[in-house]
Coordinates of C-alpha atoms in Angstrom, one line a residue:
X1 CA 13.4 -1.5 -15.8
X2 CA 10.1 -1.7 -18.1
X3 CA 8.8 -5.3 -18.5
X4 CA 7.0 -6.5 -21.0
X5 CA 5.1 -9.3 -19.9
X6 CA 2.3 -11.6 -22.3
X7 CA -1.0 -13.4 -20.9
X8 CA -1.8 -16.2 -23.1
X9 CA -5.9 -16.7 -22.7
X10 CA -5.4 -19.7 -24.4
X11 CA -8.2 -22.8 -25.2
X12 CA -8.2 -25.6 -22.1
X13 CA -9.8 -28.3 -25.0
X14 CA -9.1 -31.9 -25.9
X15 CA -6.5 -34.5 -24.6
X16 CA -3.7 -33.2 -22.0
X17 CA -0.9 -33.5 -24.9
X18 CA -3.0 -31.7 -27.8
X19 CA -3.4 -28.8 -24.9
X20 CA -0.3 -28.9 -24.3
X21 CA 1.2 -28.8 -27.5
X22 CA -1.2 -25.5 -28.3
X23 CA 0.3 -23.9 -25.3
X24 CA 3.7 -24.4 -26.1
X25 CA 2.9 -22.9 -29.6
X26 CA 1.3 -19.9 -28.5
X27 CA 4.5 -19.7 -26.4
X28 CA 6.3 -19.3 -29.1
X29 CA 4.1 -16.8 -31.1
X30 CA 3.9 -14.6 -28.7
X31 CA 7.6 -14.6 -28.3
X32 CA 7.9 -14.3 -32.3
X33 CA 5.4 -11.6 -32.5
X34 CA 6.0 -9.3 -29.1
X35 CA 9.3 -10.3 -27.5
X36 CA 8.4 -10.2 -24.2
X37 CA 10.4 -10.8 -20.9
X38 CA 7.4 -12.9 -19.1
X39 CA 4.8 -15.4 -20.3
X40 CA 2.1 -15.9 -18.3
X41 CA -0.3 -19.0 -18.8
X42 CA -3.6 -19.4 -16.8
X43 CA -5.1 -21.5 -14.2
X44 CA -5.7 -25.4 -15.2
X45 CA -3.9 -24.4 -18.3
X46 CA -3.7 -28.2 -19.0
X47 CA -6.7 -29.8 -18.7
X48 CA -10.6 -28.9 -18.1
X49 CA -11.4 -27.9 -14.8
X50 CA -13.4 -31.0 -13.5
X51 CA -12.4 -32.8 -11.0
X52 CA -11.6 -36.4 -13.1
X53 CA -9.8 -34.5 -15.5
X54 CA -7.7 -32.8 -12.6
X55 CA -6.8 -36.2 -10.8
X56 CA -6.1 -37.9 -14.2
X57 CA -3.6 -34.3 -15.3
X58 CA -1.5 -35.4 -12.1
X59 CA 2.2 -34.8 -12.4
X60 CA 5.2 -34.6 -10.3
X61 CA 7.4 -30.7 -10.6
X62 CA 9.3 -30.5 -11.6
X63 CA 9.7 -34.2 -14.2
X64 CA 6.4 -34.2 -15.0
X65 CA 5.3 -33.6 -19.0
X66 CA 3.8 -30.5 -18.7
X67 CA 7.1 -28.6 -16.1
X68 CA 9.7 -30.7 -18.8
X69 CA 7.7 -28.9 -21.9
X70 CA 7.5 -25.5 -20.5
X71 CA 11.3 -25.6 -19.2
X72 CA 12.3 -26.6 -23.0
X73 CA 10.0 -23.6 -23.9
X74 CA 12.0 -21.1 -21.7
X75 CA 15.2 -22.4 -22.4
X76 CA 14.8 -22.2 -26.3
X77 CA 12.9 -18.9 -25.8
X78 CA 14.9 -17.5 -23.8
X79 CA 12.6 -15.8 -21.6
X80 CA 10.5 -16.4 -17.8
X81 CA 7.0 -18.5 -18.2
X82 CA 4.8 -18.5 -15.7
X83 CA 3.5 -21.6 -15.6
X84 CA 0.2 -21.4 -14.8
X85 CA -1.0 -23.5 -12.4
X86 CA -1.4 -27.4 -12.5
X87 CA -2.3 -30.8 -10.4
X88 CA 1.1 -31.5 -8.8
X89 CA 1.2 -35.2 -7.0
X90 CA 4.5 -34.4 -5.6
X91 CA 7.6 -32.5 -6.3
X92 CA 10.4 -30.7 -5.4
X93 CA 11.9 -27.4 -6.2
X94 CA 11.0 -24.3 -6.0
X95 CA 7.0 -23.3 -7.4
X96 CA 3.8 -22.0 -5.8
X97 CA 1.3 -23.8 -4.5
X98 CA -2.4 -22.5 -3.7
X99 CA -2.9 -20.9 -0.1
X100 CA -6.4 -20.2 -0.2
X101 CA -8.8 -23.3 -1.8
X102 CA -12.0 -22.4 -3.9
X103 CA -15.3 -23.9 -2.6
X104 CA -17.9 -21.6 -3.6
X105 CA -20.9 -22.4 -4.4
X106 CA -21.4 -19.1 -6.7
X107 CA -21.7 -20.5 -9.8
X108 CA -25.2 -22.2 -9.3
X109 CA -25.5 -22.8 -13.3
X110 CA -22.7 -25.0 -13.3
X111 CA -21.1 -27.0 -10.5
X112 CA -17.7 -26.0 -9.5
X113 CA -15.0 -28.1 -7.6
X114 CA -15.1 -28.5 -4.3
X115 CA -10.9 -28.1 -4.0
X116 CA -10.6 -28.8 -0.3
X117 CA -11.4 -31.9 -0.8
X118 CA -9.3 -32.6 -3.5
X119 CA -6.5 -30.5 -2.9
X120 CA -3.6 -29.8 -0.2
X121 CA -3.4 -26.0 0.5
X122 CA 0.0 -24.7 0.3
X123 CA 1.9 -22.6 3.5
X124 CA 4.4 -20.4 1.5
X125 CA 4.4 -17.4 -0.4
X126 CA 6.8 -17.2 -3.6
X127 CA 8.6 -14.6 -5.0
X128 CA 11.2 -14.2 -8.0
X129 CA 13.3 -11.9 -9.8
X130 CA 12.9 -10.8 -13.3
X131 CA 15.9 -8.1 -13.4
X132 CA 15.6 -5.6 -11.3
X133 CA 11.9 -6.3 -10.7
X134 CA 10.6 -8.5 -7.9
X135 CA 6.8 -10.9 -8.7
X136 CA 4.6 -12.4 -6.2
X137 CA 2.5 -15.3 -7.1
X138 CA -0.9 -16.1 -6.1
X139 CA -3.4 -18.6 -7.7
X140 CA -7.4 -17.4 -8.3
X141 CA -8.6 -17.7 -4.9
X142 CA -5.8 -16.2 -3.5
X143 CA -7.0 -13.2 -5.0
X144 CA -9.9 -12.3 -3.0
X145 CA -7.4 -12.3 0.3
X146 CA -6.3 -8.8 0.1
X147 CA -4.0 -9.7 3.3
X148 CA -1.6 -12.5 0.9
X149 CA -1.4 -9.1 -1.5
X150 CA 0.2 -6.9 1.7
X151 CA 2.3 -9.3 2.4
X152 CA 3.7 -9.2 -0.7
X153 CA 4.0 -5.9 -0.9
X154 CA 6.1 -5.8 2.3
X155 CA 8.0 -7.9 0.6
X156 CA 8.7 -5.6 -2.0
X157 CA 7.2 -6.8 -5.1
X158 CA 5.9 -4.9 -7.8
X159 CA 4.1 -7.5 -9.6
X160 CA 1.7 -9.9 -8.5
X161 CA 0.4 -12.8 -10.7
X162 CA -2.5 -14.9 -10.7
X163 CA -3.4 -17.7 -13.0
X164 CA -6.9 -18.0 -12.8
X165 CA -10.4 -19.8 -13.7
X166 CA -13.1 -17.4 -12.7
X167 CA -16.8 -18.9 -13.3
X168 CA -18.9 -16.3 -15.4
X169 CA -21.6 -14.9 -12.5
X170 CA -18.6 -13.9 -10.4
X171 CA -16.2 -13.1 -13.0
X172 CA -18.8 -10.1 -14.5
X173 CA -19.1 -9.1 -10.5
X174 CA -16.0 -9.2 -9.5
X175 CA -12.9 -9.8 -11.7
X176 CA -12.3 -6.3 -12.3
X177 CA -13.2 -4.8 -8.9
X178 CA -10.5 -7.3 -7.4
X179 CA -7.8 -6.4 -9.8
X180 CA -7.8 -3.0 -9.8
X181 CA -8.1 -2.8 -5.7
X182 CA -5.5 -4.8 -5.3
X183 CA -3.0 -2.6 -7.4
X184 CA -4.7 0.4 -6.1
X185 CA -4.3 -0.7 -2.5
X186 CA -0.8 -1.9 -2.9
X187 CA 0.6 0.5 -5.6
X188 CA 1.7 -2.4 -7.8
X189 CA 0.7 -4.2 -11.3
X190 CA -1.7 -7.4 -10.7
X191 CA -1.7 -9.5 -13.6
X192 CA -4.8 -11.9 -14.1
X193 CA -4.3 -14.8 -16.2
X194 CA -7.6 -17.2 -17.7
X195 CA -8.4 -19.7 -20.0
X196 CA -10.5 -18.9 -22.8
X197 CA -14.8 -19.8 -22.6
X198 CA -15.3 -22.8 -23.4
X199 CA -19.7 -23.0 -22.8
X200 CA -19.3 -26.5 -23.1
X201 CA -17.1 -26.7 -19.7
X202 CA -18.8 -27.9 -16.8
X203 CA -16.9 -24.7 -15.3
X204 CA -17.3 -21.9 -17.6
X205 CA -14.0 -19.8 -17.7
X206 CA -14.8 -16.0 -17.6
X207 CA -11.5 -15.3 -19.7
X208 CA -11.2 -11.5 -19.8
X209 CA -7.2 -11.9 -19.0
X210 CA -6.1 -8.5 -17.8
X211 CA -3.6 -6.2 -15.9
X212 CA -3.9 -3.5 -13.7
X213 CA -1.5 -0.8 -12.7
X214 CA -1.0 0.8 -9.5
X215 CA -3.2 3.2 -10.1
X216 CA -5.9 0.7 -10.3
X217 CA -6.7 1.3 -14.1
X218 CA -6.4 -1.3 -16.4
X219 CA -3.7 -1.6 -18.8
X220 CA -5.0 -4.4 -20.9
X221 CA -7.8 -6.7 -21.2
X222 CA -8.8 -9.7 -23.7
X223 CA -12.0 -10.5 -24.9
X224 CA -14.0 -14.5 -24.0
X225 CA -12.2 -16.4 -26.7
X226 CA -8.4 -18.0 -26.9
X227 CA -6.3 -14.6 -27.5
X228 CA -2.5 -13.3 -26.3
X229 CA -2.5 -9.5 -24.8
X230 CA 0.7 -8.0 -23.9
X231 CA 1.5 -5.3 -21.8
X232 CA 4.3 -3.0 -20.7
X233 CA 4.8 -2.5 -17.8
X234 CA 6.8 0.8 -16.6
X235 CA 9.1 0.1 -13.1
X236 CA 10.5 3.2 -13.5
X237 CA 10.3 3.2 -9.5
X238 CA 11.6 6.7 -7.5
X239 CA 14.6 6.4 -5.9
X240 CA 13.3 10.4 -4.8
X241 CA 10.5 11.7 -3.3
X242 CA 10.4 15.4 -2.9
X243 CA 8.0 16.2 -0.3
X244 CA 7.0 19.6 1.4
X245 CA 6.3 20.5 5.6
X246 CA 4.1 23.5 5.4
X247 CA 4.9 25.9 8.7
X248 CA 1.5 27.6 8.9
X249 CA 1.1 30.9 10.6
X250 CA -1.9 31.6 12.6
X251 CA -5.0 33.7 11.7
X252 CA -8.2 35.3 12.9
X253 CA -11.0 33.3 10.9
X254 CA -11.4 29.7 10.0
X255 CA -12.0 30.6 6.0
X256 CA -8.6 33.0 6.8
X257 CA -6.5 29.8 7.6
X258 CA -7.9 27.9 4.8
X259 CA -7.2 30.2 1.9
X260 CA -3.5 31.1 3.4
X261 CA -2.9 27.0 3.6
X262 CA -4.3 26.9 -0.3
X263 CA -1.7 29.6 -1.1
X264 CA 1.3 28.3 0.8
X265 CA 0.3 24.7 -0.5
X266 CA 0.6 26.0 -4.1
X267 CA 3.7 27.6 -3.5
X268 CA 5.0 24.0 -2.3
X269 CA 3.7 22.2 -5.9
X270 CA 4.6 24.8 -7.9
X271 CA 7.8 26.7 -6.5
X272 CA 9.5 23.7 -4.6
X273 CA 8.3 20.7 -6.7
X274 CA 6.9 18.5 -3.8
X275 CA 4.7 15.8 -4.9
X276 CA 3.6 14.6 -0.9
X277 CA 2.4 18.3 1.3
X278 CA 2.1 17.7 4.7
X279 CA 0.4 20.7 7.2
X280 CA 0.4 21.0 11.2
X281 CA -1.9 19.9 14.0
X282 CA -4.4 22.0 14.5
X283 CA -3.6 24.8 11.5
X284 CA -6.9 26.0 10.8
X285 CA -8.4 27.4 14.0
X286 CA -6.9 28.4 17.8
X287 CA -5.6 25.0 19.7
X288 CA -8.1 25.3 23.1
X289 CA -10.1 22.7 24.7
X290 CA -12.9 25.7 24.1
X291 CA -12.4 26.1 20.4
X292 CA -12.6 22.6 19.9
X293 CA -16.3 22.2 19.6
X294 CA -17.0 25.8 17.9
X295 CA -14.3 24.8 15.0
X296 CA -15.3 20.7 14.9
X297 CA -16.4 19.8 11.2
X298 CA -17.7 16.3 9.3
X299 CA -14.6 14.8 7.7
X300 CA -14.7 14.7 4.7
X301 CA -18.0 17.0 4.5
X302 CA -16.6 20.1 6.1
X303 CA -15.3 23.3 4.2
X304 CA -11.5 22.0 5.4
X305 CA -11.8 19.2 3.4
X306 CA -13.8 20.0 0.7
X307 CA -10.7 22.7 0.2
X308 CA -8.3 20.6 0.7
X309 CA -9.4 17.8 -1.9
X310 CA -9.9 20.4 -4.2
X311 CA -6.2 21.5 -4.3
X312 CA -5.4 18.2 -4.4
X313 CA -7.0 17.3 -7.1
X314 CA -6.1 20.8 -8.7
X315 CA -2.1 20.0 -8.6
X316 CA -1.9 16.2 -8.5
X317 CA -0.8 15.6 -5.2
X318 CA -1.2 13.6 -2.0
X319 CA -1.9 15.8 1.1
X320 CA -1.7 15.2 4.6
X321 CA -3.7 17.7 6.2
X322 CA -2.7 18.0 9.3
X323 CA -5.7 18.1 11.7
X324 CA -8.6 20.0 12.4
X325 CA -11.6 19.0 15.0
X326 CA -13.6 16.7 13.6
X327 CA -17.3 16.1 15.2
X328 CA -19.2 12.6 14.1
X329 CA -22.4 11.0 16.2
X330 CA -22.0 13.9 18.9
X331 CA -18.0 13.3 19.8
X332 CA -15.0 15.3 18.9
X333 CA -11.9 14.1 17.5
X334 CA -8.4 15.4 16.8
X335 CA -8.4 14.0 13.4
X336 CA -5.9 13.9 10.1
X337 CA -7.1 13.5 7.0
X338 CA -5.2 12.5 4.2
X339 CA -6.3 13.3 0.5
X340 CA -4.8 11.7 -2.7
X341 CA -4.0 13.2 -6.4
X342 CA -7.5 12.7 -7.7
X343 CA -9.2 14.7 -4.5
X344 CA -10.3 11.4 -2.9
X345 CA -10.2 11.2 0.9
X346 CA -7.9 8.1 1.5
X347 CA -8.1 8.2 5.0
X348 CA -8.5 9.8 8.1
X349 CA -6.6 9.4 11.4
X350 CA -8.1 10.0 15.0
X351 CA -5.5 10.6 17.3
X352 CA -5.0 7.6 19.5
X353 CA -3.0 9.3 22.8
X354 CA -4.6 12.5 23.7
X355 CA -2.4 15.5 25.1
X356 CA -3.1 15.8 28.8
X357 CA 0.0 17.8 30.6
X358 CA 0.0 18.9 33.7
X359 CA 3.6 21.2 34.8
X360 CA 2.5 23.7 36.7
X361 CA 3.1 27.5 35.7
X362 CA 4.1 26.4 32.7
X363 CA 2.1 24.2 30.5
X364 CA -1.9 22.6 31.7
X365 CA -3.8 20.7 29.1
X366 CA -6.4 18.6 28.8
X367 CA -7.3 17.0 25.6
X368 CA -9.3 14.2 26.9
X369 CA -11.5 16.4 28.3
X370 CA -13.2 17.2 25.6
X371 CA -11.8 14.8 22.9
X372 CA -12.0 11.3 22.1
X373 CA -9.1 9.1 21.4
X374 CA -9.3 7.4 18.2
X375 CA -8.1 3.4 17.5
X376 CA -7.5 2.7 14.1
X377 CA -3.6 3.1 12.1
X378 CA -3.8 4.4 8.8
X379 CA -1.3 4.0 6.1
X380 CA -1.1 4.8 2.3
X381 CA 1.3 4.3 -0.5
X382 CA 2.8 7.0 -2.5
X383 CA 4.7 5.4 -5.1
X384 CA 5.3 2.5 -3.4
X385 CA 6.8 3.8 -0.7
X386 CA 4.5 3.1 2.3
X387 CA 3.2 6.3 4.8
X388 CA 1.7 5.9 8.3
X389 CA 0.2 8.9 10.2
X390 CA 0.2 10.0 13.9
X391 CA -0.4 12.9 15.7
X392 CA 1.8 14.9 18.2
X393 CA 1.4 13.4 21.5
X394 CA 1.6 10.2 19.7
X395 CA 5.0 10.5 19.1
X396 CA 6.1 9.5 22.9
X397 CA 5.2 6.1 22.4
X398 CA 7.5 4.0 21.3
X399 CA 5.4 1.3 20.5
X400 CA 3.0 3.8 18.4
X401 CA 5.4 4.0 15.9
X402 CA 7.4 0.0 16.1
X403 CA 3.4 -1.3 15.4
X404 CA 3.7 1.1 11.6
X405 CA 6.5 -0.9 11.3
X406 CA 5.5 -4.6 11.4
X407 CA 3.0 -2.7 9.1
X408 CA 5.7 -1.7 6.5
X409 CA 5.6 1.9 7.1
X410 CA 9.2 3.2 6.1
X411 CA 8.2 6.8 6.5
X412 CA 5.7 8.3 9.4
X413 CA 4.0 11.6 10.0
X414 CA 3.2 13.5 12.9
X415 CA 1.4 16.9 12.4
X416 CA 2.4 18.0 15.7
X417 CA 1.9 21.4 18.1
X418 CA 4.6 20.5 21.1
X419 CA 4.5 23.5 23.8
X420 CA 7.6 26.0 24.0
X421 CA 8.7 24.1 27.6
X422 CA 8.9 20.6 26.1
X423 CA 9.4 21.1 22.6
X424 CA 13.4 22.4 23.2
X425 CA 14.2 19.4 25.1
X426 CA 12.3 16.7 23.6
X427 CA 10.5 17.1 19.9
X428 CA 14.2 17.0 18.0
X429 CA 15.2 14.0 20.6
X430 CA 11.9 12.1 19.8
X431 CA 11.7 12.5 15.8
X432 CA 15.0 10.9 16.3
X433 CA 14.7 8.3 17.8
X434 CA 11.5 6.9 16.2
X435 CA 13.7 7.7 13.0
X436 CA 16.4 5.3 14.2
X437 CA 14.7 2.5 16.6
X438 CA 12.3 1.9 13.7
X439 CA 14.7 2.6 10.6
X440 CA 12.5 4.9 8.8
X441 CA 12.1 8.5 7.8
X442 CA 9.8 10.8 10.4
X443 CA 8.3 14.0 9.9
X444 CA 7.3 16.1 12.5
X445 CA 5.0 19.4 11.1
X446 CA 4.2 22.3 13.8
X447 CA 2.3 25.6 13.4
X448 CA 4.3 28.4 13.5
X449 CA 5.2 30.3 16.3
X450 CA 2.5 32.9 17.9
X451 CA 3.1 34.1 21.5
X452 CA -0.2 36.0 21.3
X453 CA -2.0 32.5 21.9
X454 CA -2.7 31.3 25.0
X455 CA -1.5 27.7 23.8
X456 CA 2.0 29.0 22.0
X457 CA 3.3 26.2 19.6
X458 CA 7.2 25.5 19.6
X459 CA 7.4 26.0 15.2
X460 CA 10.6 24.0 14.2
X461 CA 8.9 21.4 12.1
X462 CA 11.7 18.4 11.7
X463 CA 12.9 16.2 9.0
X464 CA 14.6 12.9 10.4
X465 CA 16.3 10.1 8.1
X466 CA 16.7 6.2 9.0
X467 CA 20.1 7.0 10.3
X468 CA 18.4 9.2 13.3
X469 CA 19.8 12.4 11.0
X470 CA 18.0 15.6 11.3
X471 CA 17.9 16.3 7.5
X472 CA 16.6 19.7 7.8
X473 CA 14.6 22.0 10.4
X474 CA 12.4 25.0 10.0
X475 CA 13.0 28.3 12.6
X476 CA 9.7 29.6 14.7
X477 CA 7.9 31.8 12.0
X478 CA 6.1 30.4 8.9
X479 CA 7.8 28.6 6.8
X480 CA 7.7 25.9 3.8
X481 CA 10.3 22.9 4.4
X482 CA 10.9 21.1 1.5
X483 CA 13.3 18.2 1.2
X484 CA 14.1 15.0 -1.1
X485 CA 13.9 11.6 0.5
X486 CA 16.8 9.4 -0.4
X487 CA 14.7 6.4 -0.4
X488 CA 18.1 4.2 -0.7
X489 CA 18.7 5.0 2.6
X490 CA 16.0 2.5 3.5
X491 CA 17.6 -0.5 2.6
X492 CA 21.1 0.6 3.6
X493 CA 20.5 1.2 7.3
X494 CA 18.9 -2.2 7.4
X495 CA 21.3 -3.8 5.6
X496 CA 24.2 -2.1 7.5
X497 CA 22.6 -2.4 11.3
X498 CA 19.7 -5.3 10.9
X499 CA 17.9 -4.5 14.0
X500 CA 14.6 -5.1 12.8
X501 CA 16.2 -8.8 11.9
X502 CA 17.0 -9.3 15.3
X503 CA 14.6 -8.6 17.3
X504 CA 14.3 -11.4 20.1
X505 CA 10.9 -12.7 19.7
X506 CA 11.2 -15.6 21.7
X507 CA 11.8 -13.2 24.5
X508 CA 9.6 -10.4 24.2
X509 CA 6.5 -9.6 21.5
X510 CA 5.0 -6.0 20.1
X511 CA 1.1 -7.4 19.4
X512 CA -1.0 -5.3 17.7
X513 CA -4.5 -6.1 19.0
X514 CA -7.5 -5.6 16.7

């Protein structure tokens, strides 16, 4: 649903009541004038940020003067306020209260409050409903904890709000950077919500009230001085994502692989309408421990990526790239690189468990003979739904892909060559099971079939849902896979068999180490 939500930058002057009184009628302006669904007032909307006119704004929440004014407000507006923030002495019910204290010493032209020392930090994370949308509070400081801002997202909000009284120095640094990563990062709107300058202050508010969308743009943004912006705010959230497995056929020349994965990656955009293009392990030159080193490239400086970024860009897309050797300070990696709809590299992925396979007379390999294993997860957002990348081998471990989950990850990717031996029995089986132990969709992308390698690749790139149902399977020759993801399905498996709920903690614990 779209929301249409109001900042009020309003002035934090005079006694407690007179503030109070100005707030509650710019309240009701803004309601008058723009009719929006959410009012948002700033940090220490009540009295000046010092701390004796802090202790002596005390109240209780929710019977306190300011809580009983903006409840009447809501009530006769008929509409959500966010309250701002202000000094509660106790309370009860439900509200926010600040995780992360502010002692900085930034502001070295005026002193700022040392809040740990007059302040009690909070322990809980709010959320709350406005329809069909879900909004995470935060308060100032809490915004330069990008961690609080995950967590949120993984709890599926789409908003995050913070009231907030940024000095000046660090406000003209800062205030925008933070914003806009934050949405960016989490592929949600962050509202930011400030008082109006006041030079006389002993804190000097920044004001510059803003939102940013999940593209990390800003929306709106108010000038120093007391002023109401209002945004709308589009949730029209997918409840689709077309996306596109490219089977990728073999050739003779590195530059030969490239231009035929620029083709076939076109075709996907422009014939099958997939927004997310994922390629194969190893697509762009023969899979050998010898070709390893002759193919290796700088990521994201090689002619792979540079190509890759640029057809990205070109269509407006996100790209997995499957992998190609990668060579940094003198070692080789097995790496995928993942490119977003502007051409920007937003990340790369070493792979962590290296192929080494011994069966006799049928299949030998050794990866770690020549590679290095990587250590780092990597995850990215497209429309909110979040991605995490693995490659092949990776894929036997169980707890690989149960760590992407604690991280959110509803949907996973493995560019992945499995050999003609294993690959009947087991590359189905697996995609699977990861699919259902974790309740999320996995992709599995393999070259095509060539028997004229030496290393022949099984083909049959796989398409699992949360249920642990193959939604669709390519053959052994090249071939584009394209499928919607139901992204319903998500909730309804979890709902429907809660496993991830019921995991016995107290008995047994997936730690992800650092």
């Amino acid at each position: 649903m779209p929301l249409r939500v109001a900042l009020l930058q309003q002035d934090v002057t005079g006694p407690k009541d007179q503030i109070l009184q100005n707030a509650v009628k710019q309240i009701q302006s803004a309601v008058s004038q723009h009719q929006p669904n959410l009012v948002i007032l700033p940090e220490s909307f009540n009295c000046p940020y010092d701390e004796a006119a802090l202790c002596a704004s005390a109240e209780e929440i929710p019977s306190g003067t300011t809580s009983v004014a903006l409840r009447q407000a809501a009530i006769d507006c008929g509409m959500f306020i966010v309250g701002g923030s202000i000094v509660e002495r106790s309370s009860s019910g439900q509200l926010y209260r600040k995780i992360h204290l502010g002692d900085s010493n930034a502001s070295a032209e005026r002193a700022t409050v040392n809040e740990s020392a007059l302040f009690t930090a909070g322990d809980q994370p709010v959320t709350f409903d406005v329809g069909s949308v879900k909004i995470g509070l935060g308060i100032c400081w809490d915004m330069r904890f990008p961690e609080l801002a995950a967590a949120y997202r993984r709890q599926g909000c789409q908003l995050l709000i913070y009231p907030s009284l940024c000095d000046v120095r660090t406000g003209g640094m800062h205030w925008e950077l933070i914003a806009r990563s934050l949405a960016l990062n989490n592929q949600l709107f962050v509202a930011f919500c400030s008082p109006a300058r006041d030079e006389k202050a002993k804190l000097v508010a920044f004001g510059h009230s803003l939102v940013a969308d999940p593209w990390g743009e800003i929306c709106v943004e108010a000038g120093e001085q007391q002023e109401v912006v209002v945004a709308d705010l589009n949730f029209d959230l997918i409840e689709e994502l077309k996306i596109a497995l490219i089977q990728l056929g073999s050739f003779p020349t590195k530059q030969a692989a490239i231009a035929n994965a620029l083709t076939q990656i076109r075709s996907a955009v422009k014939d099958k309408g997939a927004k997310l293009v994922i390629l194969p392990e190893c697509w762009n030159s023969t899979y050998s421990t010898e070709e390893f080193g002759r193919s290796a490239e700088k990521i994201p400086g090689g002619e792979t990526s540079l190509a890759l970024a640029k057809v990205a860009e070109e269509l407006g897309i996100w790209l997995v790239g499957g992998t190609y050797p990668e060579v940094d300070a003198g070692k080789l990696y097995n790496t995928c690189s993942v490119f977003g709809p502007r051409g920007e590299l937003v990340g790369k992925y070493r792979k962590m468990h290296l192929f080494d396979m011994d069966i006799p007379g049928i299949c030998t390999f050794s990866e770690s003979s020549v590679l290095t294993s990587g250590k780092e997860f990597l995850t990215f957002s497209v429309e909110g739904l979040k991605i995490g990348v693995g490659i092949c081998y990776d894929q036997r471990f169980p707890e690989f892909a149960a760590v992407y989950r604690q991280l959110g990850v509803d949907f996973l990717i493995f560019p992945s060559a499995f050999d003609t031996y294993t690959g009947p029995m087991h590359f189905e089986l697996i995609a699977q099971a990861r699919a259902l132990d974790n309740s999320m969709f996995v992709a599995l992308c393999a070259p095509a079939r060539d028997t004229t390698k030496d290393y022949v690749a099984y083909g049959y790139s796989t398409l699992c849902d949360p249920w642990g149902r193959v939604l669709c399977r390519a053959g052994e020759k090249p071939e584009i896979l394209a499928a919607e993801l139901d992204l319903t399905l998500l909730e309804d498996i979890k709902k429907k068999i809660p496993v991830l709920k019921q995991k016995r903690n107290d008995v047994y614990e997936l730690v992800k180490k650092k």
